[in-house]
mmCIF file of C-alpha atoms and ligand atoms in Angstrom:
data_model
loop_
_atom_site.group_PDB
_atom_site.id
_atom_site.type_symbol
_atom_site.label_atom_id
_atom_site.label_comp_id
_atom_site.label_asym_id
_atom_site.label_seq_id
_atom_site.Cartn_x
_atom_site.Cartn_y
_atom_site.Cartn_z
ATOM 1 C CA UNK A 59 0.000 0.000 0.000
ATOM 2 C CA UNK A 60 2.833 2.583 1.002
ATOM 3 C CA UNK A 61 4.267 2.999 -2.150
ATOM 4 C CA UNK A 62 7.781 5.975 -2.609
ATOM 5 C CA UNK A 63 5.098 7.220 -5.292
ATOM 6 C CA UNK A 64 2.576 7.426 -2.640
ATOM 7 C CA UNK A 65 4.590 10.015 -0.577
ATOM 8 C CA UNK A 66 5.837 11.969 -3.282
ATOM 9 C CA UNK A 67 3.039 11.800 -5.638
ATOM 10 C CA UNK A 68 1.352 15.072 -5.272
ATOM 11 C CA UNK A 69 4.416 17.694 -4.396
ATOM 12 C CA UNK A 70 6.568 16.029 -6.999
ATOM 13 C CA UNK A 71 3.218 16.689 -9.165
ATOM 14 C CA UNK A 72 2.910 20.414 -7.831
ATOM 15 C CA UNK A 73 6.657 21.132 -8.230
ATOM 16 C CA UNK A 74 6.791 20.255 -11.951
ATOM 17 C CA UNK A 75 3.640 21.465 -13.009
ATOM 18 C CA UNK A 76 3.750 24.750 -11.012
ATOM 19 C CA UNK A 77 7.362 25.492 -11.768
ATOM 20 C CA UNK A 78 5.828 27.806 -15.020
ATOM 21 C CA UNK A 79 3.462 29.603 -12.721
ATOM 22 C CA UNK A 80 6.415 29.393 -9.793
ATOM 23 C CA UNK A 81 8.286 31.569 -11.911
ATOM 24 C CA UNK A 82 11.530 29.453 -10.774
ATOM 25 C CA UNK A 83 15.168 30.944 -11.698
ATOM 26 C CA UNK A 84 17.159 28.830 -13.654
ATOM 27 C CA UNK A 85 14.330 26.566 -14.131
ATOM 28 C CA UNK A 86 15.839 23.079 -14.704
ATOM 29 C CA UNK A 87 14.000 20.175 -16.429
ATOM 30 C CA UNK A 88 11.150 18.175 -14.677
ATOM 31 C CA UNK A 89 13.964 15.853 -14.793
ATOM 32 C CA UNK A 90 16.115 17.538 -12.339
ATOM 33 C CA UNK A 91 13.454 17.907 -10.008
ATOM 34 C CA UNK A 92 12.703 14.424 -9.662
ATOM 35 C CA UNK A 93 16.721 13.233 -9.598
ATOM 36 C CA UNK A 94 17.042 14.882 -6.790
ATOM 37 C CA UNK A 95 13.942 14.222 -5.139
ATOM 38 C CA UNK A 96 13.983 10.505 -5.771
ATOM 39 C CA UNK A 97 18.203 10.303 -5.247
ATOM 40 C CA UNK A 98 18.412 12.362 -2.265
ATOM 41 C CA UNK A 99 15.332 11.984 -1.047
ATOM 42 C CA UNK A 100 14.879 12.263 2.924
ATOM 43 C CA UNK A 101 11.194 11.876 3.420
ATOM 44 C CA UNK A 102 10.784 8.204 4.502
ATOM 45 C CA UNK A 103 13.308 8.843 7.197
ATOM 46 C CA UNK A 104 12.100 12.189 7.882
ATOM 47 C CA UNK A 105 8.604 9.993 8.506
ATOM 48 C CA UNK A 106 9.957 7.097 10.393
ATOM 49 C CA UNK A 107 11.404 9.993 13.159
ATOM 50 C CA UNK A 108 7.898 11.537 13.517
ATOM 51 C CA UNK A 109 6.054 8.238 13.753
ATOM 52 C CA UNK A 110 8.444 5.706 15.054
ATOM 53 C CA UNK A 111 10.975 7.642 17.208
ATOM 54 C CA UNK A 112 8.276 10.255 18.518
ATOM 55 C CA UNK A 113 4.950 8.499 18.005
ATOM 56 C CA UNK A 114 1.601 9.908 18.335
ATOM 57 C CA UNK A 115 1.329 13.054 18.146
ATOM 58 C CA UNK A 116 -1.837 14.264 19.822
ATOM 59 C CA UNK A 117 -2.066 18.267 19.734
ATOM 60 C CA UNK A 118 -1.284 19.757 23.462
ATOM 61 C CA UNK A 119 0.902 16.550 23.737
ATOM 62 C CA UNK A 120 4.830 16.668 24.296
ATOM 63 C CA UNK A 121 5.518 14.675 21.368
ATOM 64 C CA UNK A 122 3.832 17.570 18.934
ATOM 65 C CA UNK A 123 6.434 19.912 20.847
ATOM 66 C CA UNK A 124 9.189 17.107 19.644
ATOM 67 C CA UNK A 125 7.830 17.101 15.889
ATOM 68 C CA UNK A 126 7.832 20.512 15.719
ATOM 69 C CA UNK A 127 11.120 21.188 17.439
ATOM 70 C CA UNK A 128 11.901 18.391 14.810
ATOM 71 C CA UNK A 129 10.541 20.418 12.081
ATOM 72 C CA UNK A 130 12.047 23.314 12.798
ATOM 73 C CA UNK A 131 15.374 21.736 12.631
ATOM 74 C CA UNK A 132 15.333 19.981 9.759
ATOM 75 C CA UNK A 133 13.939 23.190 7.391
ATOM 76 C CA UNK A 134 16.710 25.361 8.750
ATOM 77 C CA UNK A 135 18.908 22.600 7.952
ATOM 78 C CA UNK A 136 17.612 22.351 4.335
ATOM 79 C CA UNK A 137 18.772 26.168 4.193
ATOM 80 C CA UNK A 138 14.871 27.228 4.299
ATOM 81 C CA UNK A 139 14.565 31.053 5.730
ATOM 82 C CA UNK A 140 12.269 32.776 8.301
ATOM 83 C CA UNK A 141 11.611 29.217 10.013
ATOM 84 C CA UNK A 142 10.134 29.901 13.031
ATOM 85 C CA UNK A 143 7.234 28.803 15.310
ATOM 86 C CA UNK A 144 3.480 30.650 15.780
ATOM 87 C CA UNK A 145 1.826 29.990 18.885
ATOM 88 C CA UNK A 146 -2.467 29.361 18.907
ATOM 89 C CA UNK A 147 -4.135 29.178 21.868
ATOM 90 C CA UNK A 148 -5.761 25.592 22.575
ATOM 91 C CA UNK A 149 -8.208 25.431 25.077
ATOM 92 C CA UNK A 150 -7.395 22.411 26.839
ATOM 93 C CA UNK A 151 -5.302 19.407 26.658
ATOM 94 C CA UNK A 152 -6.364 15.610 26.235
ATOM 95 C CA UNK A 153 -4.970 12.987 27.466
ATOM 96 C CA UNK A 154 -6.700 9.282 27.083
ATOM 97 C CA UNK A 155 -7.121 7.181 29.987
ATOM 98 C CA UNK A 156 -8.003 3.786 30.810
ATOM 99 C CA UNK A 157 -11.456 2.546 28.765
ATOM 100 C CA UNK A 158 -13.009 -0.377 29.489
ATOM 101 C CA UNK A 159 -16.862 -1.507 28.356
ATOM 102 C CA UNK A 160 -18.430 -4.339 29.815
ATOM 103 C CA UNK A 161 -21.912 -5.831 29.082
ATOM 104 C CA UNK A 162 -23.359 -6.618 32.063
ATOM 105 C CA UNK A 163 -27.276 -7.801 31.515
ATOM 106 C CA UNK A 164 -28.301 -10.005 29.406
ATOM 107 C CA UNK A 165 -25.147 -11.485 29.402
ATOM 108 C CA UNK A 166 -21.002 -10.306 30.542
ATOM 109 C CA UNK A 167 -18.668 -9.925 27.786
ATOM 110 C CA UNK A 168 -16.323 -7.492 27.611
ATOM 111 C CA UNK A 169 -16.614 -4.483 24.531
ATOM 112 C CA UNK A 170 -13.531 -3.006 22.529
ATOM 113 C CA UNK A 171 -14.141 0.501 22.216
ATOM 114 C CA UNK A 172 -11.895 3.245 22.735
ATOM 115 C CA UNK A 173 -12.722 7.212 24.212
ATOM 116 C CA UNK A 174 -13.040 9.695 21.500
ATOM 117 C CA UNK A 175 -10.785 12.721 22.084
ATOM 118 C CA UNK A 176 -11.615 14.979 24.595
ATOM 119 C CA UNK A 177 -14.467 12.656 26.184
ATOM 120 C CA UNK A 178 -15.164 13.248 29.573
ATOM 121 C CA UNK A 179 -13.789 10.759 31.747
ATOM 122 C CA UNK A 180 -16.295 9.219 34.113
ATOM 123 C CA UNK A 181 -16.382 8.870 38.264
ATOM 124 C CA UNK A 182 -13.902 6.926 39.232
ATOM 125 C CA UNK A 183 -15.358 3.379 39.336
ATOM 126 C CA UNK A 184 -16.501 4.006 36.413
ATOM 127 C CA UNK A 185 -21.157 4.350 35.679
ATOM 128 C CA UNK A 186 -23.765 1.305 34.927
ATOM 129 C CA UNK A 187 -27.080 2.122 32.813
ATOM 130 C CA UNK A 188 -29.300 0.534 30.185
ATOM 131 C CA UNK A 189 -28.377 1.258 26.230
ATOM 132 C CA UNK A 190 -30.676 3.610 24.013
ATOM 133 C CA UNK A 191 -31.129 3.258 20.869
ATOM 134 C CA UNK A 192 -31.029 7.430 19.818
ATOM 135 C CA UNK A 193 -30.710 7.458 15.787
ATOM 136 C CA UNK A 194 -28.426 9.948 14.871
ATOM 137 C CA UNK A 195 -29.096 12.125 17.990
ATOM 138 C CA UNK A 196 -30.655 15.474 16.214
ATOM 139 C CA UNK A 197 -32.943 17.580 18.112
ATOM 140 C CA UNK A 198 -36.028 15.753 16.759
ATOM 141 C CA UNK A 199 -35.010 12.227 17.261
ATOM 142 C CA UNK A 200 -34.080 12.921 20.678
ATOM 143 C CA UNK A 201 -37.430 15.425 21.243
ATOM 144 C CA UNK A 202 -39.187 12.196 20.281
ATOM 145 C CA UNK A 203 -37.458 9.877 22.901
ATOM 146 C CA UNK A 204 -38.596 12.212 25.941
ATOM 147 C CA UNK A 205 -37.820 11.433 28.963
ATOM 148 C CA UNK A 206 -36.063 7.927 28.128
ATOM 149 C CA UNK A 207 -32.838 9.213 27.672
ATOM 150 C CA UNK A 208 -32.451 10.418 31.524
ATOM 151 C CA UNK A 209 -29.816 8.530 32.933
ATOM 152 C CA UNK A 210 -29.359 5.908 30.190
ATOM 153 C CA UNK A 211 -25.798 5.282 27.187
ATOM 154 C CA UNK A 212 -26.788 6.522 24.302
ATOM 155 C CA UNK A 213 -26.038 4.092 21.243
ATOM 156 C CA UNK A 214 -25.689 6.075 17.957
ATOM 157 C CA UNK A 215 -26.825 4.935 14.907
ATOM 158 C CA UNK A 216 -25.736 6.892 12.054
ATOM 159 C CA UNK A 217 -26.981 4.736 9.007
ATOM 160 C CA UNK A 218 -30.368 5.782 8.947
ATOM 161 C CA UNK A 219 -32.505 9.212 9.145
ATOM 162 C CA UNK A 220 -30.854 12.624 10.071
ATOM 163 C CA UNK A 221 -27.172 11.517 9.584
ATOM 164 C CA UNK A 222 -26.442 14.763 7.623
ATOM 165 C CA UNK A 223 -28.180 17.096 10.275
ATOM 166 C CA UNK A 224 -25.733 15.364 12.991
ATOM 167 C CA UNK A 225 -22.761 15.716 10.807
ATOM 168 C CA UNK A 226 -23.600 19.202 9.807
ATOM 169 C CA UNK A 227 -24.614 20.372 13.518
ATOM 170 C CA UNK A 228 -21.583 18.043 15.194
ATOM 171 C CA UNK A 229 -20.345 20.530 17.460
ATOM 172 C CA UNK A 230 -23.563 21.098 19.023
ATOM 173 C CA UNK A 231 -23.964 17.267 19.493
ATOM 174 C CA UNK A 232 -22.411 17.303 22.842
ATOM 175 C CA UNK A 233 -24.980 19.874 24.094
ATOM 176 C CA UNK A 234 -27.681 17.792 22.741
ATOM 177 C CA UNK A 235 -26.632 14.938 24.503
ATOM 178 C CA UNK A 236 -25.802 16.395 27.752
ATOM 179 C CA UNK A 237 -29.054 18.355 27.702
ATOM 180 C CA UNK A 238 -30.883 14.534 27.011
ATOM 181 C CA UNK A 239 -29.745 13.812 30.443
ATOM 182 C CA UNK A 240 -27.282 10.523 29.136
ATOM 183 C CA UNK A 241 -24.645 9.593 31.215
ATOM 184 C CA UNK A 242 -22.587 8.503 28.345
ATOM 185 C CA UNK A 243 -22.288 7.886 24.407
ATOM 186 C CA UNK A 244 -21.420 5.434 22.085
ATOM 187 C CA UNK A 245 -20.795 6.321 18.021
ATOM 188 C CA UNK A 246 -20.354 2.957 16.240
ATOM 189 C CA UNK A 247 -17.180 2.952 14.374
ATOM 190 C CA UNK A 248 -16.680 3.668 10.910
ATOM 191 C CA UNK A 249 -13.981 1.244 10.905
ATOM 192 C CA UNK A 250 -14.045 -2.914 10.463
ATOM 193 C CA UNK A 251 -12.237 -5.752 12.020
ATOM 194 C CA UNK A 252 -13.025 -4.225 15.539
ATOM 195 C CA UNK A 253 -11.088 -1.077 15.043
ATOM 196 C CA UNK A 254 -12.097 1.937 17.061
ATOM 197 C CA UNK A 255 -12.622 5.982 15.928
ATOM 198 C CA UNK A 256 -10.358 7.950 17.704
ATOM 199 C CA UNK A 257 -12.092 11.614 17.484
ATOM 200 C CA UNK A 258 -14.377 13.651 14.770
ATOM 201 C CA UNK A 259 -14.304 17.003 14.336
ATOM 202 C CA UNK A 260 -16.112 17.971 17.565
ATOM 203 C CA UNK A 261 -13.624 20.903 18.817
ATOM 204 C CA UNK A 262 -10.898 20.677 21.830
ATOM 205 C CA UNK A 263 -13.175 21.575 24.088
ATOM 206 C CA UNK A 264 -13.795 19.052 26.823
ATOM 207 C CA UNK A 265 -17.046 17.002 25.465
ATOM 208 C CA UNK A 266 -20.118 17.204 27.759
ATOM 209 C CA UNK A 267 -20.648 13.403 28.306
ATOM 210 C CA UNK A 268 -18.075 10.359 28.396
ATOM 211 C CA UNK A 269 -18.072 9.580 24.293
ATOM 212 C CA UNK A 270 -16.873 6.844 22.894
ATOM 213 C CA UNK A 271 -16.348 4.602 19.803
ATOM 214 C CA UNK A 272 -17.898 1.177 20.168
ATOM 215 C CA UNK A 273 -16.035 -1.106 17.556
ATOM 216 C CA UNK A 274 -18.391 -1.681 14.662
ATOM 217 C CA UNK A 275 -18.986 -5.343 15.243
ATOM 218 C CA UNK A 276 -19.725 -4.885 18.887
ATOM 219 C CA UNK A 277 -22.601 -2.069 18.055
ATOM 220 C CA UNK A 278 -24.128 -4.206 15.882
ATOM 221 C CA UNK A 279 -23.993 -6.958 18.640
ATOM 222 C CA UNK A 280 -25.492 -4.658 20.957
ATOM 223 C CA UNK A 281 -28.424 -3.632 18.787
ATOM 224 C CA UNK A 282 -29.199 -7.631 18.288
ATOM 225 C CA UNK A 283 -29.233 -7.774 21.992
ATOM 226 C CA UNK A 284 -31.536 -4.623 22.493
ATOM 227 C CA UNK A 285 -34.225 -6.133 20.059
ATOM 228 C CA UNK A 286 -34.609 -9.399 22.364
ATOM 229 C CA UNK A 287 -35.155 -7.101 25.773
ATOM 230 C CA UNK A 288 -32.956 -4.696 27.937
ATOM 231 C CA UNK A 289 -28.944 -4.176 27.764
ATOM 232 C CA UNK A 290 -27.250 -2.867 30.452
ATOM 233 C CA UNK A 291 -23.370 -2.014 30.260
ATOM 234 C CA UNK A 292 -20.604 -0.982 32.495
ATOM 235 C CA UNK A 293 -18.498 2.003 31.446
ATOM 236 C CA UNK A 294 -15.343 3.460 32.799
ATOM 237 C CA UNK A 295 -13.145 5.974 31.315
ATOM 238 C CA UNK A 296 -9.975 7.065 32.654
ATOM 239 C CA UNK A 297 -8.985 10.627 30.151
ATOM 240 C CA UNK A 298 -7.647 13.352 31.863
ATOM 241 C CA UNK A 299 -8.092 17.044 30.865
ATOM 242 C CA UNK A 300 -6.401 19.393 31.084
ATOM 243 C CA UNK A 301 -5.814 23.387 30.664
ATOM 244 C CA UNK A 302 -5.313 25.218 28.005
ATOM 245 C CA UNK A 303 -1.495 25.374 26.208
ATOM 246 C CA UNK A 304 -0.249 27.210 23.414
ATOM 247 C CA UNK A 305 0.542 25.062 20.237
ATOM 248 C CA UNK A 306 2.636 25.918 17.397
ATOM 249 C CA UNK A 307 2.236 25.979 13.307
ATOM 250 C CA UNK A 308 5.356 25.734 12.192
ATOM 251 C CA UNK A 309 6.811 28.004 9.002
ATOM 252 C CA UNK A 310 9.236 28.409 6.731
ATOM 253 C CA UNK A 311 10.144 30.193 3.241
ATOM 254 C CA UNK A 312 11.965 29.923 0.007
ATOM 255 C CA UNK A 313 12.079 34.109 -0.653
ATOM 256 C CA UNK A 314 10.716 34.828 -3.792
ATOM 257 C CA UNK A 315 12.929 36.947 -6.128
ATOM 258 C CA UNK A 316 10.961 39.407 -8.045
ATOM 259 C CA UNK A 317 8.106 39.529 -5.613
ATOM 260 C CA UNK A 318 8.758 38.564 -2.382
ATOM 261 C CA UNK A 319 5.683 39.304 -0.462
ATOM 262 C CA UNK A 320 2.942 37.427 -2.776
ATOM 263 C CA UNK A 321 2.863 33.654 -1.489
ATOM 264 C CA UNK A 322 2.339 29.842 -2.667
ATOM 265 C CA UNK A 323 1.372 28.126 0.265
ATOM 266 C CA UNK A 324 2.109 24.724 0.491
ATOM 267 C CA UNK A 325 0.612 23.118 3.365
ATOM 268 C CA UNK A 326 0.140 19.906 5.868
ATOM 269 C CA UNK A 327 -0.800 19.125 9.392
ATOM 270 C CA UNK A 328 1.484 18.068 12.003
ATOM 271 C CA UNK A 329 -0.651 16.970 14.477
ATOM 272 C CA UNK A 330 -2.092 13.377 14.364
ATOM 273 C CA UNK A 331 -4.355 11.135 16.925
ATOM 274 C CA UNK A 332 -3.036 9.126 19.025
ATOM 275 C CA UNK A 333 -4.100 5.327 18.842
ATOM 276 C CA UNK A 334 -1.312 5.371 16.226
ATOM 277 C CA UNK A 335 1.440 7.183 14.546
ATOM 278 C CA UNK A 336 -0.213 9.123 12.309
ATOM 279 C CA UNK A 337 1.848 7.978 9.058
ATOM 280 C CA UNK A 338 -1.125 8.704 6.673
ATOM 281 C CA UNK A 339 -3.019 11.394 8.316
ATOM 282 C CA UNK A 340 -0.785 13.645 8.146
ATOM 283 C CA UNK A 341 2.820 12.387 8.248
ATOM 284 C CA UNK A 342 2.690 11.644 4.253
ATOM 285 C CA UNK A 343 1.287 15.057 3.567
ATOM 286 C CA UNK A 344 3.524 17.123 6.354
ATOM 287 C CA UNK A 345 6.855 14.882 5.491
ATOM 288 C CA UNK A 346 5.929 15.525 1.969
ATOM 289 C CA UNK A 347 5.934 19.481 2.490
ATOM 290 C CA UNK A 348 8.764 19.236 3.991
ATOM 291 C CA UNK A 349 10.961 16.934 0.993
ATOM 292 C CA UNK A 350 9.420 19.903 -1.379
ATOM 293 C CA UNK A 351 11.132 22.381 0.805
ATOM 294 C CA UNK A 352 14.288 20.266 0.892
ATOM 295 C CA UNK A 353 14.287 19.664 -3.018
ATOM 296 C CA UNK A 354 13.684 23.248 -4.139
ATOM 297 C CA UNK A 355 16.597 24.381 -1.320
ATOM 298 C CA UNK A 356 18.721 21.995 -2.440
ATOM 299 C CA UNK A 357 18.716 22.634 -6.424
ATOM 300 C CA UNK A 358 19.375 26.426 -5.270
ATOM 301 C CA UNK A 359 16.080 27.529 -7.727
ATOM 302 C CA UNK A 360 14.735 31.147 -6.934
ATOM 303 C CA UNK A 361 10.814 31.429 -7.330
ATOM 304 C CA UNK A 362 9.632 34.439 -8.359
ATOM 305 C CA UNK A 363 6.518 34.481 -5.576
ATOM 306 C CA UNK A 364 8.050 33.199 -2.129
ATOM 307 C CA UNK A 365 7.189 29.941 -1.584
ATOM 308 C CA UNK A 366 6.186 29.770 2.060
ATOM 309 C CA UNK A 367 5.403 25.950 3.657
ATOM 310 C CA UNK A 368 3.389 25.613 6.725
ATOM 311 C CA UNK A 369 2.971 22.240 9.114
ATOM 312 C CA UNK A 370 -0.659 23.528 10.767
ATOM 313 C CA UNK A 371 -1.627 22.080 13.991
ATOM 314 C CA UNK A 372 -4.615 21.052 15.985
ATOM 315 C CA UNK A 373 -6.323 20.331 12.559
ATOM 316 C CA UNK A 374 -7.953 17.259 13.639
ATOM 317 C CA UNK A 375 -9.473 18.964 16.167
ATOM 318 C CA UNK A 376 -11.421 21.466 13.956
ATOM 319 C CA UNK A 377 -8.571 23.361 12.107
ATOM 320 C CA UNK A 378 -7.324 25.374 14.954
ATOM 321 C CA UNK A 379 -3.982 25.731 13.521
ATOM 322 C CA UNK A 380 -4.672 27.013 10.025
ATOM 323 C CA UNK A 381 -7.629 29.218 11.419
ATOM 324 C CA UNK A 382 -5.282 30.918 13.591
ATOM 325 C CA UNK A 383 -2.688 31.748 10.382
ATOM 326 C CA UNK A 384 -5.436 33.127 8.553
ATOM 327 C CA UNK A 385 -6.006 35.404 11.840
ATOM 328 C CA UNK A 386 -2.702 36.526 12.475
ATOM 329 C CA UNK A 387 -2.172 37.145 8.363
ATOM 330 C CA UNK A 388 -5.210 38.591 7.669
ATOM 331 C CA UNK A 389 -3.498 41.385 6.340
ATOM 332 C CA UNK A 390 -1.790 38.717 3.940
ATOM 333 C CA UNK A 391 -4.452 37.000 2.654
ATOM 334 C CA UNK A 392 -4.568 38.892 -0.899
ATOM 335 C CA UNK A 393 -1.195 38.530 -1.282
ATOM 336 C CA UNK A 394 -1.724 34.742 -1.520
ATOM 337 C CA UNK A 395 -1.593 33.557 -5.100
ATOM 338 C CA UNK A 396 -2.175 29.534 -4.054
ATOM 339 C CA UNK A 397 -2.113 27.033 -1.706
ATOM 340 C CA UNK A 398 -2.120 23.317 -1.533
ATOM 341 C CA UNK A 399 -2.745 21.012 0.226
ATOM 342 C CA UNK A 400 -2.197 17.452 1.332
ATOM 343 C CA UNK A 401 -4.570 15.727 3.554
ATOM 344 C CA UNK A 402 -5.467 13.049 1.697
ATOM 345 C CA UNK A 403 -3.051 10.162 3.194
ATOM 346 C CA UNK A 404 -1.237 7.492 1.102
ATOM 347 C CA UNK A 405 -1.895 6.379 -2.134
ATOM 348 C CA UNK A 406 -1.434 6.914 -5.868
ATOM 349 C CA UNK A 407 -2.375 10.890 -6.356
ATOM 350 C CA UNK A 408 -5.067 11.002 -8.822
ATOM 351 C CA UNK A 409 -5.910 14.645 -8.723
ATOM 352 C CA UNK A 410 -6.726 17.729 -6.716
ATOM 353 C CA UNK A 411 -9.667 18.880 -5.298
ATOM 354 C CA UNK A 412 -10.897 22.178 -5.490
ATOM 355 C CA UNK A 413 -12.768 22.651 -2.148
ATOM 356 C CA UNK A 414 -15.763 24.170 -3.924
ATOM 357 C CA UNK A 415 -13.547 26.273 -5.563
ATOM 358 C CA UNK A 416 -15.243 26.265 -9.247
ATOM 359 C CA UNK A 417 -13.477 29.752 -10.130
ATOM 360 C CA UNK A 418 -10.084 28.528 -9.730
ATOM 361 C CA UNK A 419 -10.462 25.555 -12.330
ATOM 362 C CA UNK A 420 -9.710 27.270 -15.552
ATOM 363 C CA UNK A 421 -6.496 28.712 -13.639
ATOM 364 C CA UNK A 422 -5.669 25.740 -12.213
ATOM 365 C CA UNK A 423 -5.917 23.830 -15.879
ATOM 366 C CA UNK A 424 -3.828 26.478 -17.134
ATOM 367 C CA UNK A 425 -0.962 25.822 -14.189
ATOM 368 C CA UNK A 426 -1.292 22.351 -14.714
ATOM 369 C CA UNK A 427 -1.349 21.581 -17.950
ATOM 370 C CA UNK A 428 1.617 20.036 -19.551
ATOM 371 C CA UNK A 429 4.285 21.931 -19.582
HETATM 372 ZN ZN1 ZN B 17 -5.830 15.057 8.445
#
């Protein structure tokens, strides 16, 4: 599956195509480009350090401080300029605890299901209360329930009516929940073979009720259970909170030479969850940004727009980090000619998307057509 292509794919794309609209000095052939890319390349050990030396890297977490300190490092090593961190505010830390779901009537079996980021933990010994079925949890569905939910788990389902209203409305789903009166949550995964979520996009806030995933095949085990009589389960989650820390995007530039102060922007995300290593989501993409960086600096070329590359954080959260840049540039933002980027994970790249963008697609098929 994790191919060198894989990696490379889309900035080795974006460097050759854009090197017209780039404006680079002493443009050399595509050829060049990918020599030295593909030679000297230093991504795949750039992305074993962030995944298997430092691991996880949760934002708020030390080991985002060591990938960034990391990152820094290595750009001012590639001879990148005006590297330097830029602090965000988040407004509390996570840290996952102990999770362990039992059924406990009809039956005992134990669950595999995992806290999603920022749950709540709950009281120490952990809470016991009979499963509800509550659709996809919008205002109606829950309206409809009453009084039921008081003091009951909550068991998602989110293959049936009002999934888009929950997805679009997500961050007020922990209101709606807490205001149900449920002492906890459960969101089937999206994942098979009994793997867990780790965390939507539901904000670093601390969640209003102990949330977690339920592994897919144990949801649907519960839900055959619930249509013969009652299921009770026992819940404890151990996460910690904690207050809020300042997190860095990290930056760095290749100066352009005849006009310095427009930008291409080309971007990643730093930050990862934490049941793994975060190789796809985002190491690929930020390791990628960063072998661009390393390949331009290297073959000495001089765009004509600076080239500025950016490893956001606390994306995965709700795009914390990149909101914050376009805060503190807001006097910037025109001066922005492009940006890209990769988010995508692993894989052959088989195109770009546009975000919506439809007025950008006759530029972009003039950038990227052959050269
Ligand atoms: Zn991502």
């Amino acid at each position: 599956m994790f191919r060198r292509t894989a990696v490379f794919g889309v900035w080795i794309a974006i460097v050759l195509v854009a090197v017209p609209c780039l404006g680079l000095d002493g443009t050399p052939s595509d050829g060049h480009i990918l020599e030295e890319a593909l030679a000297h390349g230093q991504a795949f050990e750039n992305l074993r350090h962030i995944t298997d030396t430092i691991g996880a890297r949760l934002t708020g977490s030390e080991e985002l401080e060591h990938a960034a300190a990391f990152a820094i490092e290595r750009f001012k090593a590639y001879g990148l300029s005006n590297v330097h961190r830029e602090e965000w505010r988040l407004p509390s830390t996570w840290e996952r605890g102990r999770c362990a779901v039992t059924v406990i009537e009809p039956n005992s079996r134990t669950l595999v299901a995992a806290s999603m980021g920022w749950s709540l933990p709950t009281a120490p010994g952990g809470i016991t209360a009979r499963v509800i079925n509550i659709s996809a949890g919008t205002e109606k569905q829950l309206g409809a329930l009453g009084l039921a939910t008081r003091g009951k788990i909550g068991l998602l389902d989110l293959s049936g009516a009002g999934v888009d209203e929950f997805f679009n409305g997500i961050r007020s789903f922990p209101r709606r929940m807490a205001d149900a009166g449920l002492v906890a949550v459960m969101a089937p995964s999206f994942k098979q073979d009994r793997l867990c979520d780790t965390g939507w996009v539901l904000g670093a806030e601390p969640v209003k009720v102990p949330f977690l995933s339920l592994a897919r095949e144990d949801s649907q085990y519960i839900t055959r259970l619930m249509a013969k009589g009652p299921v009770s389960l026992h819940i404890e989650l151990g996460d910690r909170i904690g207050p809020d820390r300042m997190v860095p995007n990290i930056i760095a530039d290749l100066p352009g030479r005849t006009r310095p102060d427009e930008y291409v922007v080309l971007g990643g995300h730093l930050d990862s969850w934490d049941l793994a290593t975060g190789a796809t989501d985002d190491g690929t993409g930020v390791m990628a940004v960063l072998e661009a960086a390393r390949t331009l600096a290297a073959l000495g070329l001089k765009p004509d727009r600076t080239i500025r590359f950016i490893m956001f954080t606390g994306e995965e959260q709700g795009f914390y980090g990149s909101l914050a840049y376009v805060k503190q540039h807001d006097k910037e933002l025109d001066k922005i000619q492009a940006v890209f980027v990769m988010d995508t994970g692993a894989g052959r790249a088989r195109g770009v998307n546009l975000q919506g963008r439809k007025d950008v697609a006759r530029r972009r098929r003039r950038c990227w057509g052959p050269c």
